Coordinates of C-alpha atoms in Angstrom, one line a residue:
X1 CA -67.9 87.0 195.1
X2 CA -70.4 87.8 197.8
X3 CA -72.4 85.5 200.0
X4 CA -75.6 85.9 197.9
X5 CA -73.7 84.7 194.8
X6 CA -72.2 81.8 196.7
X7 CA -75.7 80.7 197.9
X8 CA -77.0 81.0 194.3
X9 CA -74.2 78.8 192.9
X10 CA -74.5 76.2 195.7
X11 CA -78.2 75.6 194.9
X12 CA -78.9 72.1 193.7
X13 CA -79.1 72.0 189.9
X14 CA -82.1 70.4 188.1
X15 CA -81.6 66.7 187.9
X16 CA -78.7 66.7 190.3
X17 CA -80.6 65.6 193.5
X18 CA -79.4 62.0 193.1
X19 CA -75.8 63.0 192.9
X20 CA -76.1 65.1 196.0
X21 CA -78.0 62.4 197.9
X22 CA -75.5 59.6 197.2
X23 CA -72.5 61.1 198.9
X24 CA -74.6 62.5 201.7
X25 CA -76.0 59.1 202.5
X26 CA -72.5 57.6 202.2
X27 CA -71.2 60.0 204.7
X28 CA -74.1 59.3 207.0
X29 CA -73.5 55.5 206.8
X30 CA -69.7 56.0 207.3
X31 CA -70.1 58.2 210.4
X32 CA -72.8 56.0 211.9
X33 CA -70.8 52.8 211.4
X34 CA -67.6 54.3 212.8
X35 CA -69.4 55.7 215.9
X36 CA -71.2 52.4 216.4
X37 CA -68.1 50.2 216.0
X38 CA -65.9 52.4 218.2
X39 CA -68.7 52.6 220.8
X40 CA -69.0 48.8 220.9
X41 CA -65.2 48.4 221.0
X42 CA -64.7 50.7 224.0
X43 CA -66.9 48.5 226.1
X44 CA -64.4 45.7 225.8
X45 CA -61.6 47.8 227.2
X46 CA -63.5 48.2 230.5
X47 CA -63.0 44.5 231.3
X48 CA -59.9 43.3 233.2
X49 CA -60.3 39.6 233.8
X50 CA -58.5 36.7 232.1
X51 CA -60.7 36.7 229.0
X52 CA -60.5 40.5 228.5
X53 CA -57.4 40.3 226.3
X54 CA -59.2 38.0 223.8
X55 CA -62.1 40.3 223.5
X56 CA -59.8 43.3 223.1
X57 CA -57.9 41.6 220.3
X58 CA -61.1 40.8 218.5
X59 CA -62.3 44.4 218.9
X60 CA -59.0 45.7 217.5
X61 CA -59.2 43.4 214.5
X62 CA -62.8 44.6 213.8
X63 CA -61.7 48.2 214.0
X64 CA -58.9 47.7 211.5
X65 CA -61.1 45.7 209.1
X66 CA -63.9 48.3 209.2
X67 CA -62.6 51.7 209.9
X68 CA -59.9 51.8 207.2
X69 CA -62.2 50.8 204.4
X70 CA -64.8 53.2 205.7
X71 CA -62.3 56.0 205.5
X72 CA -61.7 55.1 201.9
X73 CA -65.4 55.3 201.3
X74 CA -65.5 58.7 202.8
X75 CA -62.8 59.9 200.5
X76 CA -64.7 58.5 197.5
X77 CA -67.9 60.3 198.6
X78 CA -65.9 63.5 198.9
X79 CA -64.4 63.2 195.4
X80 CA -67.9 62.6 194.0
X81 CA -69.4 65.7 195.6
X82 CA -66.4 67.8 194.5
X83 CA -66.6 66.8 190.8
X84 CA -70.3 67.0 190.1
X85 CA -70.7 70.6 189.0
X86 CA -68.5 71.1 186.0
X87 CA -70.8 73.5 184.2
X88 CA -71.3 75.8 187.2
X89 CA -67.6 75.9 187.9
X90 CA -66.9 76.9 184.3
X91 CA -69.6 79.6 184.6
X92 CA -67.8 81.1 187.6
X93 CA -64.6 81.3 185.5
X94 CA -66.6 83.0 182.7
X95 CA -67.8 85.6 185.3
X96 CA -64.2 86.4 186.1
X97 CA -63.8 84.5 189.3
X98 CA -60.2 83.3 189.8
X99 CA -59.3 79.6 189.8
X100 CA -58.7 79.8 193.6
X101 CA -62.2 81.2 194.1
X102 CA -63.8 78.5 192.1
X103 CA -61.8 75.9 194.1
X104 CA -63.2 77.5 197.3
X105 CA -66.8 77.1 196.0
X106 CA -66.2 73.4 195.2
X107 CA -64.5 72.7 198.5
X108 CA -67.2 74.5 200.5
X109 CA -69.9 72.6 198.7
X110 CA -68.2 69.2 199.4
X111 CA -67.8 70.2 203.1
X112 CA -71.4 71.2 203.5
X113 CA -72.6 67.9 201.9
X114 CA -70.3 66.0 204.2
X115 CA -71.4 67.9 207.3
X116 CA -75.0 67.2 206.5
X117 CA -74.3 63.5 206.0
X118 CA -72.2 63.3 209.2
X119 CA -74.9 65.1 211.2
X120 CA -77.4 62.5 209.9
X121 CA -74.9 59.8 210.8
X122 CA -74.6 61.0 214.4
X123 CA -78.4 61.1 214.7
X124 CA -78.5 57.6 213.3
X125 CA -75.8 56.3 215.6
X126 CA -77.6 57.8 218.6
X127 CA -80.9 56.3 217.4
X128 CA -79.3 52.9 217.0
X129 CA -77.5 53.0 220.4
X130 CA -80.4 51.6 222.4
X131 CA -80.6 48.6 220.0
X132 CA -76.8 48.1 219.9
X133 CA -76.9 48.2 223.7
X134 CA -79.2 45.2 223.7
X135 CA -76.5 43.1 222.0
X136 CA -75.3 40.5 224.5
X137 CA -71.7 39.9 225.3
X138 CA -70.5 37.8 228.1
X139 CA -74.0 37.0 229.1
X140 CA -75.3 40.5 229.5
X141 CA -76.2 43.4 227.3
X142 CA -73.6 46.1 226.6
X143 CA -76.1 48.8 227.7
X144 CA -74.9 52.4 228.1
X145 CA -71.3 51.3 227.6
X146 CA -71.8 51.7 223.8
X147 CA -72.3 55.5 224.2
X148 CA -69.2 57.5 223.3
X149 CA -68.3 60.6 225.3
X150 CA -69.5 63.8 223.6
X151 CA -65.9 64.9 223.0
X152 CA -65.0 61.7 221.2
X153 CA -68.2 61.7 219.2
X154 CA -67.5 65.3 218.1
X155 CA -63.9 64.4 217.3
X156 CA -65.0 61.6 215.0
X157 CA -67.6 63.7 213.3
X158 CA -65.1 66.5 212.8
X159 CA -62.5 64.1 211.5
X160 CA -65.0 62.8 208.9
X161 CA -65.8 66.3 207.7
X162 CA -62.1 67.1 207.6
X163 CA -61.5 64.0 205.5
X164 CA -64.1 65.2 203.0
X165 CA -62.5 68.7 202.8
X166 CA -59.0 67.3 202.3
X167 CA -60.2 64.8 199.6
X168 CA -62.0 67.6 197.8
X169 CA -58.8 69.8 197.8
X170 CA -56.7 66.8 196.5
X171 CA -59.3 66.0 193.9
X172 CA -59.3 69.6 192.5
X173 CA -55.5 69.5 192.1
X174 CA -56.0 67.0 189.3
X175 CA -58.5 69.2 187.5
X176 CA -58.1 72.3 185.2
X177 CA -61.0 74.7 185.6
X178 CA -61.2 77.0 182.6
X179 CA -64.0 79.2 181.2
X180 CA -64.7 76.7 178.4
X181 CA -65.1 73.7 180.7
X182 CA -63.5 71.4 183.2
X183 CA -61.0 68.8 182.2
X184 CA -58.6 66.4 183.8
X185 CA -55.1 67.9 184.3
X186 CA -53.2 64.6 183.5
X187 CA -54.0 61.1 182.4
X188 CA -54.3 58.6 185.2
X189 CA -50.9 57.1 186.1
X190 CA -50.3 53.5 185.0
X191 CA -49.7 51.0 187.9
X192 CA -46.1 49.8 187.9
X193 CA -44.9 46.3 188.4
X194 CA -43.0 47.5 191.5
X195 CA -46.4 47.4 193.3
X196 CA -46.4 43.6 192.9
X197 CA -42.9 43.3 194.3
X198 CA -43.7 45.5 197.3
X199 CA -46.9 43.5 197.9
X200 CA -45.0 40.2 197.9
X201 CA -42.5 41.6 200.4
X202 CA -45.3 42.8 202.7
X203 CA -47.2 39.5 202.5
X204 CA -44.0 37.6 203.3
X205 CA -43.4 39.9 206.3
X206 CA -46.9 39.3 207.5
X207 CA -46.6 35.6 207.0
X208 CA -43.4 35.4 209.1
X209 CA -45.0 37.7 211.7
X210 CA -47.8 35.2 212.0
X211 CA -45.4 32.6 213.3
X212 CA -43.8 35.0 215.7
X213 CA -46.9 36.5 217.2
X214 CA -47.9 33.6 219.4
X215 CA -44.4 33.7 221.1
X216 CA -44.5 37.5 221.8
X217 CA -44.9 38.3 225.4
X218 CA -47.2 41.1 226.7
X219 CA -50.8 41.9 225.8
X220 CA -50.0 45.2 224.1
X221 CA -47.3 43.6 221.9
X222 CA -49.7 40.8 220.8
X223 CA -52.6 43.2 220.0
X224 CA -50.2 45.5 218.1
X225 CA -48.7 42.6 216.1
X226 CA -52.1 41.1 215.1
X227 CA -53.6 44.4 214.1
X228 CA -50.4 45.1 212.1
X229 CA -50.8 41.8 210.2
X230 CA -54.4 42.6 209.3
X231 CA -53.5 46.1 208.3
X232 CA -50.7 44.8 206.0
X233 CA -53.3 42.7 204.2
X234 CA -55.5 45.7 203.5
X235 CA -52.5 47.7 202.4
X236 CA -51.4 44.9 200.0
X237 CA -54.9 44.8 198.5
X238 CA -54.9 48.5 197.6
X239 CA -51.3 48.3 196.5
X240 CA -51.5 45.4 194.1
X241 CA -55.1 45.6 193.0
X242 CA -54.8 48.2 190.2
X243 CA -51.7 46.4 188.8
X244 CA -53.5 43.1 188.7
X245 CA -56.5 44.6 186.9
X246 CA -54.2 46.3 184.4
X247 CA -52.7 42.9 183.5
X248 CA -56.1 41.3 183.2
X249 CA -57.4 44.1 181.0
X250 CA -54.5 43.7 178.6
X251 CA -55.2 40.0 178.2
X252 CA -59.0 40.7 177.7
X253 CA -58.1 43.4 175.1
X254 CA -56.1 41.0 173.0
X255 CA -59.0 38.5 173.1
X256 CA -61.8 41.0 172.6
X257 CA -64.2 40.1 169.7
X258 CA -67.2 42.4 170.4
X259 CA -67.5 46.2 170.8
X260 CA -68.6 45.7 174.4
X261 CA -65.6 43.6 175.4
X262 CA -63.2 46.0 173.6
X263 CA -64.7 49.1 175.2
X264 CA -64.7 47.4 178.6
X265 CA -61.1 46.4 178.4
X266 CA -60.1 50.0 177.3
X267 CA -62.1 51.5 180.2
X268 CA -60.1 49.4 182.7
X269 CA -56.7 50.1 181.0
X270 CA -57.3 53.8 180.8
X271 CA -57.8 54.1 184.5
X272 CA -56.8 50.9 186.4
X273 CA -57.0 52.7 189.7
X274 CA -60.5 53.8 189.0
X275 CA -61.5 50.3 188.0
X276 CA -60.0 49.1 191.3
X277 CA -62.1 51.6 193.3
X278 CA -65.2 50.0 191.7
X279 CA -64.5 46.6 193.1
X280 CA -62.3 47.4 196.2
X281 CA -65.4 47.1 198.5
X282 CA -65.9 43.5 197.4
X283 CA -62.1 42.9 197.8
X284 CA -62.3 44.1 201.4
X285 CA -65.4 41.9 202.1
X286 CA -63.6 38.9 200.6
X287 CA -60.6 39.6 202.8
X288 CA -62.8 39.7 205.9
X289 CA -64.8 36.7 204.8
X290 CA -61.7 34.5 205.2
X291 CA -61.3 35.6 208.8
X292 CA -65.0 35.2 209.4
X293 CA -65.1 31.7 207.8
X294 CA -62.1 30.4 209.7
X295 CA -63.6 31.9 212.9
X296 CA -66.8 30.0 212.3
X297 CA -64.8 26.8 211.7
X298 CA -62.7 27.4 214.9
X299 CA -65.9 27.9 216.9
X300 CA -67.3 24.6 215.6
X301 CA -64.2 22.7 216.6
X302 CA -64.0 24.3 220.0
X303 CA -67.7 23.6 220.7
X304 CA -67.3 19.9 219.8
X305 CA -65.0 19.4 222.8
X306 CA -65.9 19.9 226.4
X307 CA -65.6 23.7 226.8
X308 CA -66.2 25.5 230.1
X309 CA -69.0 27.9 230.6
X310 CA -66.7 30.9 229.9
X311 CA -65.4 29.3 226.7
X312 CA -69.0 28.7 225.5
X313 CA -69.8 32.3 226.2
X314 CA -66.7 33.3 224.2
X315 CA -67.7 31.2 221.3
X316 CA -71.2 32.7 221.3
X317 CA -69.7 36.2 221.5
X318 CA -67.3 35.5 218.6
X319 CA -70.3 34.4 216.5
X320 CA -72.1 37.6 217.4
X321 CA -69.1 39.7 216.5
X322 CA -68.7 38.0 213.2
X323 CA -72.3 38.7 212.2
X324 CA -72.0 42.4 213.2
X325 CA -68.7 42.7 211.2
X326 CA -70.2 41.1 208.1
X327 CA -73.3 43.2 208.2
X328 CA -71.2 46.4 208.5
X329 CA -69.0 45.3 205.7
X330 CA -72.0 44.7 203.4
X331 CA -73.3 48.1 204.2
X332 CA -69.9 49.5 203.3
X333 CA -69.8 47.6 200.1
X334 CA -73.2 48.8 199.0
X335 CA -72.4 52.4 199.7
X336 CA -68.9 52.2 198.2
X337 CA -70.1 50.7 194.9
X338 CA -72.9 53.2 194.5
X339 CA -70.6 56.2 195.2
X340 CA -67.8 55.0 192.8
X341 CA -70.3 54.1 190.1
X342 CA -71.8 57.6 190.2
X343 CA -68.4 59.2 190.3
X344 CA -67.2 57.2 187.4
X345 CA -70.2 58.1 185.3
X346 CA -69.6 61.8 186.0
X347 CA -65.9 61.6 185.2
X348 CA -66.7 59.9 181.8
X349 CA -69.5 62.1 180.6
X350 CA -67.5 63.5 177.7
X351 CA -66.6 60.0 176.6
X352 CA -70.3 59.0 176.7
X353 CA -71.4 62.0 174.7
X354 CA -68.7 61.4 172.1
X355 CA -69.8 57.7 171.7
X356 CA -73.4 58.9 171.4
X357 CA -72.4 61.3 168.6
X358 CA -70.5 58.5 166.9
X359 CA -73.7 56.4 166.8
X360 CA -72.8 53.9 169.5
X361 CA -76.0 52.6 171.0
X362 CA -76.6 53.4 174.7
X363 CA -77.1 49.7 175.4
X364 CA -73.6 48.9 174.1
X365 CA -72.1 51.6 176.4
X366 CA -74.1 50.3 179.4
X367 CA -73.1 46.7 178.7
X368 CA -69.4 47.7 178.4
X369 CA -69.6 49.7 181.7
X370 CA -71.1 46.8 183.5
X371 CA -68.5 44.4 182.0
X372 CA -65.7 46.8 183.1
X373 CA -67.0 46.4 186.6
X374 CA -68.1 42.8 186.8
X375 CA -65.2 41.1 184.9
X376 CA -62.5 42.2 187.4
X377 CA -64.7 41.0 190.3
X378 CA -63.8 37.3 190.2
X379 CA -60.0 37.8 190.1
X380 CA -60.3 40.5 192.7
X381 CA -62.4 38.5 195.1
X382 CA -60.3 35.3 194.7
X383 CA -57.0 37.2 195.0
X384 CA -58.2 39.0 198.2
X385 CA -59.3 35.7 199.7
X386 CA -55.9 34.1 198.9
X387 CA -54.1 37.0 200.5
X388 CA -56.1 36.7 203.7
X389 CA -55.5 32.9 203.7
X390 CA -51.7 33.3 203.4
X391 CA -51.7 35.8 206.3
X392 CA -54.0 33.7 208.6
X393 CA -52.4 30.4 207.8
X394 CA -49.6 30.7 210.4
X395 CA -52.1 31.5 213.1
X396 CA -54.8 28.9 212.5
X397 CA -53.5 26.4 209.9
X398 CA -54.9 25.1 206.6
X399 CA -57.4 22.7 208.2
X400 CA -59.6 25.6 209.5
X401 CA -59.2 27.6 206.3
X402 CA -60.5 24.8 204.1
X403 CA -63.1 23.5 206.6
X404 CA -66.6 23.1 205.1
X405 CA -68.1 25.8 207.3
X406 CA -65.3 28.2 206.4
X407 CA -65.7 27.6 202.6
X408 CA -69.5 28.0 202.9
X409 CA -69.1 31.3 204.8
X410 CA -66.6 32.7 202.3
X411 CA -68.8 31.6 199.3
X412 CA -71.9 33.3 200.9
X413 CA -70.0 36.5 201.5
X414 CA -68.7 36.6 197.9
X415 CA -72.1 35.9 196.5
X416 CA -73.7 38.7 198.4
X417 CA -70.9 41.1 197.5
X418 CA -71.1 40.4 193.8
X419 CA -74.9 40.7 194.0
X420 CA -74.5 44.2 195.6
X421 CA -72.2 45.3 192.8
X422 CA -74.6 44.1 190.1
X423 CA -77.5 45.9 191.8
X424 CA -75.4 49.1 192.1
X425 CA -74.7 49.0 188.3
X426 CA -78.4 48.7 187.7
X427 CA -79.3 51.5 190.1
X428 CA -76.9 54.0 188.5
X429 CA -78.1 53.2 184.9
X430 CA -80.5 56.2 184.8
X431 CA -77.5 58.5 185.6
X432 CA -75.6 57.0 182.7
X433 CA -78.5 57.5 180.4
X434 CA -78.7 61.2 181.3
X435 CA -75.0 61.6 180.8
X436 CA -75.2 59.7 177.5
X437 CA -77.9 61.9 176.1
X438 CA -76.0 65.0 177.0

């Protein structure tokens, strides 16, 4: 296979522009947000006074809450770009290209899409740097401190592209590419109840660590312990989420009385991990909302006393940081839902065609698809908030978690997150209609 053939096969297929643009935009947003967050956080590590530790802890928490979900979003975008060309991959096999050669084509395409998106993200981050530099912390703008060194910016960009390449390779391992078509190698594994047991153990460990953290001496130890607690929460969500959705889908399947409800329950049961990916963005936002809400309540309590000028500046900066974190999380949720929705539609094209040939109306399939996404949202959002509340309780107490400002903030975040998911299901409907029509 020469370079001319490779260029021909990598050309965008008719009607595939949207599927190319979605992962490309996702990678651009991922890289821009990571560069912006890391750039803002590095400014805090240049301070050495008594309040520097507080700012550094908050910056570390923001990095954990944003960078890990953004890495997951990057992986989802890579999987989408790697799976979008079933027909052309099969054509290569018909032309005599080996399975390894076909895999190389798919991985190269995913890498090129990711590289284009990351390049756009770097440009976007540099364009936003002057605006981000105007954000005030400690009474003055961050300024040029938000600009990352060129070597670090290049390392983050290269790491994002590498993530796309690795995700594409892993995704292709689960696919059989034959001359007659592309099919999944194995059925998705069923989440085991051991996930719940491990999650309970991790939450219990984080809960106990929350009582121990205040007594730990040393700044590095405290920052490490706090970041570990928040990281455990995110790990628990991804560990137990698919299992919880599987249990909920089984209950819905037994109570299903309409074709839409029956099909929606079967969609979730057939791939609980895929269903979790659809709503994991809202789960992360819900998790962060509890920290944001308790932070708002804490600031309200502290400002009601007689704080010093430095304490007032800290409260103002905490409010600014919360707003930035929530805005970034909403951008992440929007991109994540769009990418996973598009990827899911492509993965289920054969199912949609079969339903069409059986005479199932397109509206029924679309309704079932939306129900398979929206119905797990409530339990996912509430479960994530509960997990965050358990982990933060030893640090701040129940009064701040249940304060009116805290509840209002959590409710607002959940409402916006659910609205973003609903909008994403509507925006990807044309892609479903094309897949349904064959």
